[in-house]
PDB file of C-alpha atoms in Angstrom:
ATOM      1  CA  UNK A 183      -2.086  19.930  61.885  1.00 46.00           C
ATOM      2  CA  UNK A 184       0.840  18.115  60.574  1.00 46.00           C
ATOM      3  CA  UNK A 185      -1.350  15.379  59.451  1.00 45.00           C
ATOM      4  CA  UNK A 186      -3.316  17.372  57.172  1.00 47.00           C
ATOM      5  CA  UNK A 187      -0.131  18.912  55.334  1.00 46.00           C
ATOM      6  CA  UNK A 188       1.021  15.339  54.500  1.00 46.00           C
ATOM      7  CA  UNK A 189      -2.625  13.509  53.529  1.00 47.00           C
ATOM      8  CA  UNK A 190      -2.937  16.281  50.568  1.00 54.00           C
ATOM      9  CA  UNK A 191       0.840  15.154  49.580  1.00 56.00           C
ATOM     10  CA  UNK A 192       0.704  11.908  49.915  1.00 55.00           C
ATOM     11  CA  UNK A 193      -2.271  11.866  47.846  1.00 54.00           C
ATOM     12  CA  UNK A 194      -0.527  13.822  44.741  1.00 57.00           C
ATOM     13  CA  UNK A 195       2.393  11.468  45.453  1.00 59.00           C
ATOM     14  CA  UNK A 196       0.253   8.542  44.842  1.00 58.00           C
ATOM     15  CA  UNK A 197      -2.006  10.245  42.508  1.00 53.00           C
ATOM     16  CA  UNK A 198       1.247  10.767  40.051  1.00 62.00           C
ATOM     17  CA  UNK A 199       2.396   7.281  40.844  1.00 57.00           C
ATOM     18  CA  UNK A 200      -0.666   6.149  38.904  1.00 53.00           C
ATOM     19  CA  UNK A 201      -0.182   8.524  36.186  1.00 57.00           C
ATOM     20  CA  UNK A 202       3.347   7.593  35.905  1.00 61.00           C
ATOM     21  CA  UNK A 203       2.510   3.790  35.734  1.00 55.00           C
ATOM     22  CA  UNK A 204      -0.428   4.178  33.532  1.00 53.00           C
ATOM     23  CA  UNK A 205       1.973   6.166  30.846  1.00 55.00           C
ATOM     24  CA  UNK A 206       4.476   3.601  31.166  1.00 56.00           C
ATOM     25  CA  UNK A 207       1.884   0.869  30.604  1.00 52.00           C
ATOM     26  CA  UNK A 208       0.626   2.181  27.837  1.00 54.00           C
ATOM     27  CA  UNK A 209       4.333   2.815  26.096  1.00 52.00           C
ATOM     28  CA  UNK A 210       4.909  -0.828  27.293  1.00 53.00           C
ATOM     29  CA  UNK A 211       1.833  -1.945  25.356  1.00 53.00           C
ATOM     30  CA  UNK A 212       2.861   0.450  22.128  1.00 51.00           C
ATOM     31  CA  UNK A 213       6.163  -1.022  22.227  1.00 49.00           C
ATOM     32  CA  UNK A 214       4.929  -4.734  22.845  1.00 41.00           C
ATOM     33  CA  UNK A 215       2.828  -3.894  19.525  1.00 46.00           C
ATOM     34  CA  UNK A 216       5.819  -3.025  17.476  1.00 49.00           C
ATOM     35  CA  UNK A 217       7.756  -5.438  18.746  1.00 35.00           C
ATOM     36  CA  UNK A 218       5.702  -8.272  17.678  1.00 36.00           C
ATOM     37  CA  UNK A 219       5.243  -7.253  14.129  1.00 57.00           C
ATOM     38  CA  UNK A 220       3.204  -4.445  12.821  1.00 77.00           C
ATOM     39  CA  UNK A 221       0.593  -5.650  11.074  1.00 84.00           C
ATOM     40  CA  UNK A 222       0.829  -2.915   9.060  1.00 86.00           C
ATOM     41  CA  UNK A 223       4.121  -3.878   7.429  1.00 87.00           C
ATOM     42  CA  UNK A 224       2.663  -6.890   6.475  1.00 89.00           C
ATOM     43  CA  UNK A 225       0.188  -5.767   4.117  1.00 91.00           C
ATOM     44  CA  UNK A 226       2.747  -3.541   2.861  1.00 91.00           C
ATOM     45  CA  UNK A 227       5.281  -6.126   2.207  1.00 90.00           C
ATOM     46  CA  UNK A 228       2.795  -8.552   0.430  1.00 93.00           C
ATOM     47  CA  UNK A 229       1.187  -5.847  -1.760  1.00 94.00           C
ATOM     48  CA  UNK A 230       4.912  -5.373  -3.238  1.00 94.00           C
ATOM     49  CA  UNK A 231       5.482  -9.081  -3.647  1.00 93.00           C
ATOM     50  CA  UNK A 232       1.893  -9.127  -5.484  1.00 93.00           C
ATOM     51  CA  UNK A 233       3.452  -6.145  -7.345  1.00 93.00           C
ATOM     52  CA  UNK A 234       5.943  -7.666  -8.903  1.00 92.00           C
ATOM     53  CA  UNK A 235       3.450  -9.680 -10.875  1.00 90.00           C
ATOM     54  CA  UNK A 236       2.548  -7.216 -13.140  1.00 89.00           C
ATOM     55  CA  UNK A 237       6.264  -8.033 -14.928  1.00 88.00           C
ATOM     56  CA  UNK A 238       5.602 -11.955 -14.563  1.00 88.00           C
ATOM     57  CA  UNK A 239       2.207 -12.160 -16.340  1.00 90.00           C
ATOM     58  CA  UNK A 240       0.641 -10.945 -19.423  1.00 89.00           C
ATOM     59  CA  UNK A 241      -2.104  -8.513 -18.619  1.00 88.00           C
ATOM     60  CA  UNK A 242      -4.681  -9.944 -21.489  1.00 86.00           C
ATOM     61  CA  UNK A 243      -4.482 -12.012 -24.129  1.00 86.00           C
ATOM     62  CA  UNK A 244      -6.565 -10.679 -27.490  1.00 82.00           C
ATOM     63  CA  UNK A 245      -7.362 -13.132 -30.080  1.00 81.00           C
ATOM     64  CA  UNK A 246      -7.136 -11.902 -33.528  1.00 76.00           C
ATOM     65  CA  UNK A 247      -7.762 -13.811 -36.978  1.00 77.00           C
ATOM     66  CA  UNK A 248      -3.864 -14.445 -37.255  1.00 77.00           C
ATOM     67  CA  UNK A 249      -2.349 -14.936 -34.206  1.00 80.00           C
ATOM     68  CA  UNK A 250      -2.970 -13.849 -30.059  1.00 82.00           C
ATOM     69  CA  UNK A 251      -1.930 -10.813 -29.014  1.00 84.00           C
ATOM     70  CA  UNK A 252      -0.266 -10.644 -25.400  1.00 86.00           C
ATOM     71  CA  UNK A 253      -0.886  -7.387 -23.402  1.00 86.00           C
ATOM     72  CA  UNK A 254       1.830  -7.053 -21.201  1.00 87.00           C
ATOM     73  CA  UNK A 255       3.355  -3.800 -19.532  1.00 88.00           C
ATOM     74  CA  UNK A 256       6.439  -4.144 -21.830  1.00 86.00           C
ATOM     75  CA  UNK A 257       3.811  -3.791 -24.768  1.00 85.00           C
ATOM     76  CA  UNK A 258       1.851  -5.906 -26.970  1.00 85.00           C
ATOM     77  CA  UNK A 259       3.660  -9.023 -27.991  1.00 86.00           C
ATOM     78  CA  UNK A 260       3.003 -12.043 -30.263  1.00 84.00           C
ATOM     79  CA  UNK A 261       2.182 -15.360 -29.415  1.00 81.00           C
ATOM     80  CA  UNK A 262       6.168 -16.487 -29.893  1.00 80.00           C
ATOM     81  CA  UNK A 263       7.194 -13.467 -27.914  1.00 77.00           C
ATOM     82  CA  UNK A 264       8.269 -10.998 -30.513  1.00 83.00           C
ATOM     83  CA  UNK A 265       7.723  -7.383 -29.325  1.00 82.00           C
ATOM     84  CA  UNK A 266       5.093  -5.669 -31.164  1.00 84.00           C
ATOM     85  CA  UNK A 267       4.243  -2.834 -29.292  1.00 82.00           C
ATOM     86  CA  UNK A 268       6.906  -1.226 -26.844  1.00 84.00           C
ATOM     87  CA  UNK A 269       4.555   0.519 -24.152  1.00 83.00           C
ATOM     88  CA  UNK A 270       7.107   2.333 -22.197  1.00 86.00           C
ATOM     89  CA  UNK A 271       5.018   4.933 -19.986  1.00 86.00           C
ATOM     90  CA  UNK A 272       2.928   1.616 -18.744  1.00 86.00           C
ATOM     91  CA  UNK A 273       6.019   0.464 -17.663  1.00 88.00           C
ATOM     92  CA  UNK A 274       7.517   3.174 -15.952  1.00 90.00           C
ATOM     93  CA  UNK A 275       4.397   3.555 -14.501  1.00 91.00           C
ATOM     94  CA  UNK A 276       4.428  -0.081 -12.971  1.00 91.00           C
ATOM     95  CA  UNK A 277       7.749   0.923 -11.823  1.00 91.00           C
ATOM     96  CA  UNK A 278       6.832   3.937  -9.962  1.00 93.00           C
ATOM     97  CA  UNK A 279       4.046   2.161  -8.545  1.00 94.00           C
ATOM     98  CA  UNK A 280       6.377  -0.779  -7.232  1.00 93.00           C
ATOM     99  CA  UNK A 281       9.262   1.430  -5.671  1.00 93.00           C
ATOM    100  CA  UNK A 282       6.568   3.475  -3.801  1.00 94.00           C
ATOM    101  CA  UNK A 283       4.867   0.922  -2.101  1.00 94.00           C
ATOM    102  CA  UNK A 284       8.647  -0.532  -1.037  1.00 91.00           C
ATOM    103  CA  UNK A 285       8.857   3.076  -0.425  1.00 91.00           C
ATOM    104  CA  UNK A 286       6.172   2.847   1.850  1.00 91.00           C
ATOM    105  CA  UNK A 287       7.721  -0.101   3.512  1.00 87.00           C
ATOM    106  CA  UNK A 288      10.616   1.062   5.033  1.00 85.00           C
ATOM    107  CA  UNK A 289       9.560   4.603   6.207  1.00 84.00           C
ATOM    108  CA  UNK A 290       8.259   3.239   9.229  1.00 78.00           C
ATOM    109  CA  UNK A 291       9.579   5.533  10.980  1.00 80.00           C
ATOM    110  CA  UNK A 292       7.229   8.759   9.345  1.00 84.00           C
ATOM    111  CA  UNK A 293       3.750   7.417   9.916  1.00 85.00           C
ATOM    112  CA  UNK A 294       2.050  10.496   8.394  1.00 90.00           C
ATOM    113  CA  UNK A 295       4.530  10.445   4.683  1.00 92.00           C
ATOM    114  CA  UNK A 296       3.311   6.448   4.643  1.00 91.00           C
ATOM    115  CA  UNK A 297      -0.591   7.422   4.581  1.00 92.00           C
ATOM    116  CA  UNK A 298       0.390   9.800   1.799  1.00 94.00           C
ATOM    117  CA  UNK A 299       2.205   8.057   0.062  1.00 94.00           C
ATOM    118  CA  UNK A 300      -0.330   5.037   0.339  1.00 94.00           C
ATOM    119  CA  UNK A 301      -2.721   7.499  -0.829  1.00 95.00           C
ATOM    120  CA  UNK A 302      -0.501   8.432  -4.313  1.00 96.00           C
ATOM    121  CA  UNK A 303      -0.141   4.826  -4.970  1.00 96.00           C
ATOM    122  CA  UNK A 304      -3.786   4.585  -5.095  1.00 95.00           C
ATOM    123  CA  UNK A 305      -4.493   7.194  -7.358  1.00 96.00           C
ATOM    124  CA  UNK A 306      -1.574   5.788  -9.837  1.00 95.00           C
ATOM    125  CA  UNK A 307      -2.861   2.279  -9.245  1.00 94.00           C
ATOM    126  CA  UNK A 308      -6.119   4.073 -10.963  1.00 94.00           C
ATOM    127  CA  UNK A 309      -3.966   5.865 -13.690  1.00 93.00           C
ATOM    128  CA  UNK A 310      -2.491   2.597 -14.568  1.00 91.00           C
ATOM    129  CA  UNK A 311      -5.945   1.188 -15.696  1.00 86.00           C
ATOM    130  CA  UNK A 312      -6.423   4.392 -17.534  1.00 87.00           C
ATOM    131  CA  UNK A 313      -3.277   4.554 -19.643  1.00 87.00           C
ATOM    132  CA  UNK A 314      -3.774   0.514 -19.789  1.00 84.00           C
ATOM    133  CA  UNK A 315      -6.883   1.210 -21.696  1.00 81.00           C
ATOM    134  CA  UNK A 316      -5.481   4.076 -23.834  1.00 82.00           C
ATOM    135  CA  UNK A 317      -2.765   1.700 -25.167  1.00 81.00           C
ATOM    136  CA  UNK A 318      -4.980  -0.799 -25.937  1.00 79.00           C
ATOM    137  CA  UNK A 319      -6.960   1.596 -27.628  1.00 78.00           C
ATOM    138  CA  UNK A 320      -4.507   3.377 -29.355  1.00 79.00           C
ATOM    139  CA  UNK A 321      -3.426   0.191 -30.793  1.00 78.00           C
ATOM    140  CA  UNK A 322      -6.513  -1.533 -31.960  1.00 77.00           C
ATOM    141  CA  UNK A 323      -8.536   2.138 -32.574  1.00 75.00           C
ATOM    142  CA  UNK A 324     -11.592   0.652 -31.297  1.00 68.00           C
ATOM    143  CA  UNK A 325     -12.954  -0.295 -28.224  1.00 65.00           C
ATOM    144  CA  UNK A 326     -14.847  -3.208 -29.184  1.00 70.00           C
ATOM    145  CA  UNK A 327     -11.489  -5.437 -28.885  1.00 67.00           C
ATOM    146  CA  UNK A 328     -12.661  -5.158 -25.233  1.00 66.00           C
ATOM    147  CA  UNK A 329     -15.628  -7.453 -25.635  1.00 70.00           C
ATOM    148  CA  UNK A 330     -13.007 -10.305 -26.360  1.00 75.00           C
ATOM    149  CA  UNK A 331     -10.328  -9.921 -24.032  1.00 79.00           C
ATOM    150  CA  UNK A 332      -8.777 -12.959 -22.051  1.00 82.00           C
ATOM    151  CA  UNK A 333      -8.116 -11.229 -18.938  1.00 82.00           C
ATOM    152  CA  UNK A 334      -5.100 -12.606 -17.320  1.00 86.00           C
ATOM    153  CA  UNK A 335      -4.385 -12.846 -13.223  1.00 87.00           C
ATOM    154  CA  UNK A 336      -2.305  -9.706 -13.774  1.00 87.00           C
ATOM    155  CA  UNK A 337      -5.768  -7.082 -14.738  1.00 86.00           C
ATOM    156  CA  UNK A 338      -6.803  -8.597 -11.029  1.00 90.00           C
ATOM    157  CA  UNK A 339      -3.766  -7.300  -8.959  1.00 92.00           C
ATOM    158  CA  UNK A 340      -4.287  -3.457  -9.112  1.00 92.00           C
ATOM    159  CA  UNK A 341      -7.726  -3.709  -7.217  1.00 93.00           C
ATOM    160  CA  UNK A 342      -5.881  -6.382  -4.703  1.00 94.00           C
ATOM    161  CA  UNK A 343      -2.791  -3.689  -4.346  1.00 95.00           C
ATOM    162  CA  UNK A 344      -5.621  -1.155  -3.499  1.00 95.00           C
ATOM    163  CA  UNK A 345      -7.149  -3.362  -0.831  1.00 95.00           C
ATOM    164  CA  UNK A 346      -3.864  -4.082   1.109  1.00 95.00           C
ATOM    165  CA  UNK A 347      -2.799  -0.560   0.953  1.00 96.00           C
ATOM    166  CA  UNK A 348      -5.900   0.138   2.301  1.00 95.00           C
ATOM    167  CA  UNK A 349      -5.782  -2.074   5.160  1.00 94.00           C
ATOM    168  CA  UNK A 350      -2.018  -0.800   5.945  1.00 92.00           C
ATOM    169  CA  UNK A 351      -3.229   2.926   5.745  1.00 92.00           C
ATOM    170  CA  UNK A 352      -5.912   2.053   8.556  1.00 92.00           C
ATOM    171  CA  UNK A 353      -3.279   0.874  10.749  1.00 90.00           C
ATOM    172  CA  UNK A 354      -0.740   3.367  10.223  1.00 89.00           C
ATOM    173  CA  UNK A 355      -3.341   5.760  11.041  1.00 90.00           C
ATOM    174  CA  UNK A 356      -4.126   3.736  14.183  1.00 89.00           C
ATOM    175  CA  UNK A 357      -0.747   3.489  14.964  1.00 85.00           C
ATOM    176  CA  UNK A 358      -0.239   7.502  14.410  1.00 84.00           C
ATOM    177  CA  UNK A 359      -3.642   7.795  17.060  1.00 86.00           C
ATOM    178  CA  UNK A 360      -2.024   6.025  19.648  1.00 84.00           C
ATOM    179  CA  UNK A 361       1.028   7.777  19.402  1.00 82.00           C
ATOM    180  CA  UNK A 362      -0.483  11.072  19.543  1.00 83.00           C
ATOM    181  CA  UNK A 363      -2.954   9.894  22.577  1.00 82.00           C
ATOM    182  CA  UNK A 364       0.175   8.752  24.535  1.00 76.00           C
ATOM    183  CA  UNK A 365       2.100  11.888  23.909  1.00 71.00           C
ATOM    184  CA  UNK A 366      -1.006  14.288  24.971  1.00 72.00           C
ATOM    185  CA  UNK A 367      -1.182  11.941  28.145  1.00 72.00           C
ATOM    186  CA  UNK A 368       2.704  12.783  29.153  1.00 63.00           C
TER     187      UNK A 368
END
């Protein structure tokens, strides 16, 4: 009789033995995962180092009968570097864009405030092209000035900035999944 108490016992014992070791396993494994390097950060850390070539290069270049035009996002300057054009939403813009995704960097810590914030860069890194093309309209009142434009590295790095944040969103979010299927385990 005594022997029947202690199988069904024994058998929860072991039974949340296994449990125990499988939720440690798999905390051992998230932690092994952070510790290494989350990939994650990465991304995030080389879209703002790409990001801080929008102040390095000109944007475009547009030849006119005088002299070139250089679009940068301080404004339109001349070939010898005299400001034409100050442009200063274009550059706050870039700012806000920059300081976000370092933003985005360092709050590790709030996986769910990093996919929306990756999510608001996006939609500014859109914006930016927008109010890009409304100052070069503005300026020029046509948009045929577009047909000879010397695009510059610096039109490329929005859609690159997009791509990496991207790619660090899908991780956080995998990150956030594991997390969440290790909690509903304990």
């Amino acid at each position: 009789m005594r022997s029947r108490l202690l199988f069904p016992a024994a058998f929860f014992m072991i039974l949340d033995f296994f449990k125990q070791e499988f939720i440690n396993l798999r905390l051992q494994k998230l932690n092994y995962k952070h510790m290494l390097q989350r990939i994650q950060t990465i991304f995030l850390a080389l879209a703002f180092i790409i990001s801080l070539g929008i102040y390095i290069w000109p944007i475009a270049i547009f030849p006119t009968e005088s002299n070139d035009l250089i679009f940068t996002v301080r404004g339109f300057l001349s070939d010898s570097g005299e400001v034409i054009t100050l442009l200063y939403p274009f550059l706050i813009l870039s700012g806000i864009i920059s300081f976000l995704i370092l933003y985005q960097l360092f709050s590790f810590k709030k996986r769910i405030r990093q996919i929306q914030t990756g999510k608001a860069i996006i939609i500014l890194l859109v914006i930016w092209y927008g109010v890009g093309v409304t100052h070069i309209y503005n300026y020029f009142q046509n948009f045929e000035i577009l047909l000879t434009i010397k695009p510059h590295i610096t039109l490329f790095i929005p859609p690159v900035l997009i791509i990496l944040i991207l790619f660090a969103n899908k991780y956080i979010r995998k990150d956030e999944e594991l997390v969440r299927s290790v909690d509903r385990i304990r």
